[in-house]
Tab-separated table of C-alpha atoms and ligand atoms in Angstrom:
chain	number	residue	atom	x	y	z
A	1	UNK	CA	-10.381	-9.595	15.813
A	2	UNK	CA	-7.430	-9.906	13.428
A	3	UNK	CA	-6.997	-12.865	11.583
A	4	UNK	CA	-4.662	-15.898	12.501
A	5	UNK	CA	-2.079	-17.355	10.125
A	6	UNK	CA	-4.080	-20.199	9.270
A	7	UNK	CA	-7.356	-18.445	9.145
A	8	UNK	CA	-5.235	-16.045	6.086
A	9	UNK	CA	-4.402	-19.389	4.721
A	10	UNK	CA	-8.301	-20.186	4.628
A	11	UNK	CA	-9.482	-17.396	3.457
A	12	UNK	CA	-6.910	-17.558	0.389
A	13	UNK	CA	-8.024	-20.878	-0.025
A	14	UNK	CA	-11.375	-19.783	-0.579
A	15	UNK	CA	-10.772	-16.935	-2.910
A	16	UNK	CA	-11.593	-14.231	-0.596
A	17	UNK	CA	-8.037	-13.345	0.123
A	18	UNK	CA	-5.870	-12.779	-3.118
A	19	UNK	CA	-1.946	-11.961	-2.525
A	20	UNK	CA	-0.150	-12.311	-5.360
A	21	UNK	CA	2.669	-13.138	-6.002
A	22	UNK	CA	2.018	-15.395	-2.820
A	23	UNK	CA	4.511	-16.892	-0.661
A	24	UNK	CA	3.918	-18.929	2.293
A	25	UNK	CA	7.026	-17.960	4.145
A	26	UNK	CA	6.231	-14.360	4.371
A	27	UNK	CA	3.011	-15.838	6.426
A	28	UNK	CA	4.003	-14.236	10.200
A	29	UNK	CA	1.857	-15.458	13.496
A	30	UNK	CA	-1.241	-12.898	12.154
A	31	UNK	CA	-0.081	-11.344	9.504
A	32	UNK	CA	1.678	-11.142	5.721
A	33	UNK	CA	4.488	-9.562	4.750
A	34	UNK	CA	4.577	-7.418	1.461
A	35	UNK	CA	7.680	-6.082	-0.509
A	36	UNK	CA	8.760	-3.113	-2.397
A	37	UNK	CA	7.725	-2.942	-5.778
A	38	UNK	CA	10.513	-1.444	-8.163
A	39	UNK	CA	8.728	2.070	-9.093
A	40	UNK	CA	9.469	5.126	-6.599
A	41	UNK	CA	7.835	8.238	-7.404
A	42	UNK	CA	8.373	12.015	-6.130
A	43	UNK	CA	5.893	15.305	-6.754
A	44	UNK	CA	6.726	17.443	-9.458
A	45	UNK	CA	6.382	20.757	-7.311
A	46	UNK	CA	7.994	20.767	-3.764
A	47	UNK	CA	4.551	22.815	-2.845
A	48	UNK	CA	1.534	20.775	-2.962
A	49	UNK	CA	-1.856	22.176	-3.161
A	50	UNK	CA	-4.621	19.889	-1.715
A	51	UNK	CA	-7.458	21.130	-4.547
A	52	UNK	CA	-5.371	20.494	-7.150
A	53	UNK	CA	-4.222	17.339	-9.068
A	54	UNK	CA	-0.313	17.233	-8.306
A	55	UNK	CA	1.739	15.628	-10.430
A	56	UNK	CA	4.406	12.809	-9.593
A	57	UNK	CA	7.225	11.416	-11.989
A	58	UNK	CA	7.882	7.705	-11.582
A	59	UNK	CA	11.584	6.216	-11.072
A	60	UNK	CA	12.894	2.805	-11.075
A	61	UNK	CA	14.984	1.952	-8.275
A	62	UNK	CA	18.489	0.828	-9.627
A	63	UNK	CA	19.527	-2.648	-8.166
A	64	UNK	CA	22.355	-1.538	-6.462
A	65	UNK	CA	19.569	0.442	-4.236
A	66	UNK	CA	18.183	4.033	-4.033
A	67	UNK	CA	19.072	6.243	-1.444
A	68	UNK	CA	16.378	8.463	0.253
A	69	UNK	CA	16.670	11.525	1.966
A	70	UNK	CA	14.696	13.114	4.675
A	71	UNK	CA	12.351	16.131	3.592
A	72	UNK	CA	11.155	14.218	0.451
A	73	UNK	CA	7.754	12.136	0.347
A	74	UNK	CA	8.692	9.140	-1.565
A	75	UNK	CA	5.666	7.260	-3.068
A	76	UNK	CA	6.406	3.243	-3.358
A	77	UNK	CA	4.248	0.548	-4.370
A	78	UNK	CA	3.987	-3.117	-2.639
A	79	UNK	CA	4.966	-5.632	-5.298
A	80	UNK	CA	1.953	-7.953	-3.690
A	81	UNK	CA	-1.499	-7.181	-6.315
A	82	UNK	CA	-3.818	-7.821	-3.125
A	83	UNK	CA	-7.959	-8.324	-3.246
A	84	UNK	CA	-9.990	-8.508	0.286
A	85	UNK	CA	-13.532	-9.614	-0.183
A	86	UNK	CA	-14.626	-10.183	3.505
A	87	UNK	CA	-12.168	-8.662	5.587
A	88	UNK	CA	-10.473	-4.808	6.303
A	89	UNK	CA	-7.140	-5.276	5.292
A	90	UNK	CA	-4.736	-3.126	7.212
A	91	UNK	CA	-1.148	-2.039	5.957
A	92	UNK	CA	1.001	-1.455	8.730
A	93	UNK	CA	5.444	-0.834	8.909
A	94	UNK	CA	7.850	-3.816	10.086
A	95	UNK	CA	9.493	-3.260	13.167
A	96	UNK	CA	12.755	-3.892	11.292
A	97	UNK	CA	11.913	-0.937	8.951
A	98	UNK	CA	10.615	1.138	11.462
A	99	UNK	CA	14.230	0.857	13.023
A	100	UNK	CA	15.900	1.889	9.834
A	101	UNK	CA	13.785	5.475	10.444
A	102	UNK	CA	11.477	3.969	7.646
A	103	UNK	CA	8.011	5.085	7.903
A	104	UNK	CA	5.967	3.351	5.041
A	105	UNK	CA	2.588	5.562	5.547
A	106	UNK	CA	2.041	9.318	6.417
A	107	UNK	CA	-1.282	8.500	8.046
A	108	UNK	CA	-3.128	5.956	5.809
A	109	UNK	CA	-2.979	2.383	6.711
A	110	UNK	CA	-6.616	1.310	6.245
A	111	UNK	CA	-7.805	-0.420	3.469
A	112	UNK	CA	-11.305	-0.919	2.421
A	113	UNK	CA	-13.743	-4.345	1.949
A	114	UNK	CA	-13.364	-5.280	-1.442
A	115	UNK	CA	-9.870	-3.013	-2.180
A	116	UNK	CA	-8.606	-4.747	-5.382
A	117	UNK	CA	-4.812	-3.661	-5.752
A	118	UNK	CA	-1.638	-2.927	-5.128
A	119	UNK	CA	-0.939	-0.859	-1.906
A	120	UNK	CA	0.823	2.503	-2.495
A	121	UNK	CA	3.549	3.698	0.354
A	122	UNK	CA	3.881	7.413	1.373
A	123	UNK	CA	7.808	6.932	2.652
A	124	UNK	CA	9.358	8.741	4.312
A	125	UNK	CA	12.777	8.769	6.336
A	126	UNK	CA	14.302	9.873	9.420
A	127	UNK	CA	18.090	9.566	7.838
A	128	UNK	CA	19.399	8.848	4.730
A	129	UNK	CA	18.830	5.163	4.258
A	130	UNK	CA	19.668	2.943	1.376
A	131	UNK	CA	16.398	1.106	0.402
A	132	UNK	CA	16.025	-1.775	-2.456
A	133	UNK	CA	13.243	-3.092	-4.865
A	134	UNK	CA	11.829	-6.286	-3.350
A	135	UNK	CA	12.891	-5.759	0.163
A	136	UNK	CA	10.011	-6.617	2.692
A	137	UNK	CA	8.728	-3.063	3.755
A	138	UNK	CA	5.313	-3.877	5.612
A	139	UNK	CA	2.981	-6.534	6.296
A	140	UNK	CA	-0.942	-6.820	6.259
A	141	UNK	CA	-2.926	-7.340	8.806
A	142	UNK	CA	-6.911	-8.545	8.243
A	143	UNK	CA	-9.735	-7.470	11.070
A	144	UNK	CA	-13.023	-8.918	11.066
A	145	UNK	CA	-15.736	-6.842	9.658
A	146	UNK	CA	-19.273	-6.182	11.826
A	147	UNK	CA	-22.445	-6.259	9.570
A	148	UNK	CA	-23.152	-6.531	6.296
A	149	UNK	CA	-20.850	-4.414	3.504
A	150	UNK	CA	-23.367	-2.415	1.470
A	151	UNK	CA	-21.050	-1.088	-0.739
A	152	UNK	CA	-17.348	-2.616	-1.048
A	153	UNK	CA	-14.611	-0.565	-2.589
A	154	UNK	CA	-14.291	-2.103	-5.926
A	155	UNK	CA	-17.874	-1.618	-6.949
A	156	UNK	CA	-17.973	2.166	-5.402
A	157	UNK	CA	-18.475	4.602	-7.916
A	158	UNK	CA	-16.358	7.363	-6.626
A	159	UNK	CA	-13.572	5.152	-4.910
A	160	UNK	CA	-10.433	6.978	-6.015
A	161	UNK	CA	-7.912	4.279	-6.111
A	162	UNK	CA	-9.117	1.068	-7.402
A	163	UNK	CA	-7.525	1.467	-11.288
A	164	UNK	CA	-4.971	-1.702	-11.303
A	165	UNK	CA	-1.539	-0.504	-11.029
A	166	UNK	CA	2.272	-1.578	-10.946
A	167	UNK	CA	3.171	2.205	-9.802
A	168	UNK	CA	2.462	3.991	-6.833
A	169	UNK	CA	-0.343	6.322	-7.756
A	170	UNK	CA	-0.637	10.073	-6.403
A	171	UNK	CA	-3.280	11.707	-4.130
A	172	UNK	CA	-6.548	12.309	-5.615
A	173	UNK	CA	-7.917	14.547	-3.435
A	174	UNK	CA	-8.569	16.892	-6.385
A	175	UNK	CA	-11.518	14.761	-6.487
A	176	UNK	CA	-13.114	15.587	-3.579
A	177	UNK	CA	-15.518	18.573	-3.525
A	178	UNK	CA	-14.642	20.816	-0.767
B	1	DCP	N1	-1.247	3.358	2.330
B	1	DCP	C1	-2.351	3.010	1.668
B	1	DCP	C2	-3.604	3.039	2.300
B	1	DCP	C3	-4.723	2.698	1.559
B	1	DCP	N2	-4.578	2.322	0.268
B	1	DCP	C4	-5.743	1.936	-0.524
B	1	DCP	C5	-6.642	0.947	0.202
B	1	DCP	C6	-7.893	1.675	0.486
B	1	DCP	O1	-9.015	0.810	0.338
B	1	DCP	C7	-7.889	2.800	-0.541
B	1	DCP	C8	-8.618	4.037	-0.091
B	1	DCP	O2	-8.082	4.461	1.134
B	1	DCP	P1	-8.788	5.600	1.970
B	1	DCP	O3	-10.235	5.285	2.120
B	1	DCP	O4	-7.977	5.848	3.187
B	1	DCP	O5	-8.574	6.823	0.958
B	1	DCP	P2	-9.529	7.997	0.489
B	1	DCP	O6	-10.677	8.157	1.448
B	1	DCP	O7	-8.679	9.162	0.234
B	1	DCP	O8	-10.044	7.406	-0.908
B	1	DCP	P3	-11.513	6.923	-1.342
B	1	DCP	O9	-12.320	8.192	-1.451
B	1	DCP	O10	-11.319	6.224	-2.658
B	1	DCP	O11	-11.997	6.000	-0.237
B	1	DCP	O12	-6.519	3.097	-0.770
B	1	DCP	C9	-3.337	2.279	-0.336
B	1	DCP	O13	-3.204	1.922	-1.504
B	1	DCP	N3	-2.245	2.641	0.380
């Protein structure tokens, strides 16, 4: 079950749904939409290795706009902070991004029970494509979660990506033992 638009309304009335900064208007039927934040960032090295920590260097995006280019992994940042205390929070694209060749996530779109932050974007683009800080780039999406949480995100020990942030923050796989 995903939640309604009123039902998100109740649950941020209770505290158990944080968006911030929160505005009603970017409330859809069942869903929220979320923005770009103003930090990009790229890898250092064009080769990535997964065991390794690889490095990223942050950019602001000018405001005349940033262009991206295909073959490059961009990583953004929403500008929404988010917390979900009873819910799995799913970030998913916009249909009107999507048809820009926009894709906001290489393959993660789940978030965890009890994820406290902001949402980094792996972007990536079909064309070249002119792209701007604030611009609404996804939305989330809230399912109801079956049984009891015995450990949520923010109190998990090894979660990798629960420091609070302003800036899209690299893969940590490094931290994995494999
Ligand atoms: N595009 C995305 C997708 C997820 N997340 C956040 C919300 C999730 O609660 C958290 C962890 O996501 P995953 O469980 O998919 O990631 P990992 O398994 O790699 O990390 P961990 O070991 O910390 O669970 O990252 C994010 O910021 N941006």
């Amino acid at each position: 079950m995903i939640l309604s638009d009123k039902r998100i309304l109740e649950e941020i009335d209770k505290g158990t749904i944080i968006i911030e900064p929160f505005d009603g208007s970017c409330l859809g039927t069942n869903s929220y939409d979320v923005h770009l934040g103003k930090y990009l960032a790229t890898y250092k090295n064009r080769v990535l290795d997964a065991k390794k920590h690889n490095e990223i260097e942050h950019f602001e995006i000018p405001k005349d706009g940033y262009i991206l280019q295909p073959g490059t992994l961009y990583l953004g940042v929403t500008l929404e902070y988010t917390e979900t205390h009873g819910h799995v929070p799913f970030l998913e694209g916009k249909s009107s991004t999507g048809r820009l060749g926009i894709d906001i996530h290489a393959t993660a779109g789940k978030g965890d029970v009890g994820f406290c932050n902001t949402w980094t974007l792996e972007i990536s683009v079909a064309q070249p494509v002119k792209i701007y800080a604030g611009m609404p780039i996804g939305q989330l999406i809230y399912f109801v979660v079956e049984g009891n949480i015995e450990t949520m995100y923010n109190t998990k020990g090894s979660a990798k990506y629960n420091n609070k942030t302003t800036k899209p923050v690299e893969s940590m796989m490094w931290k994995n033992t494999f």
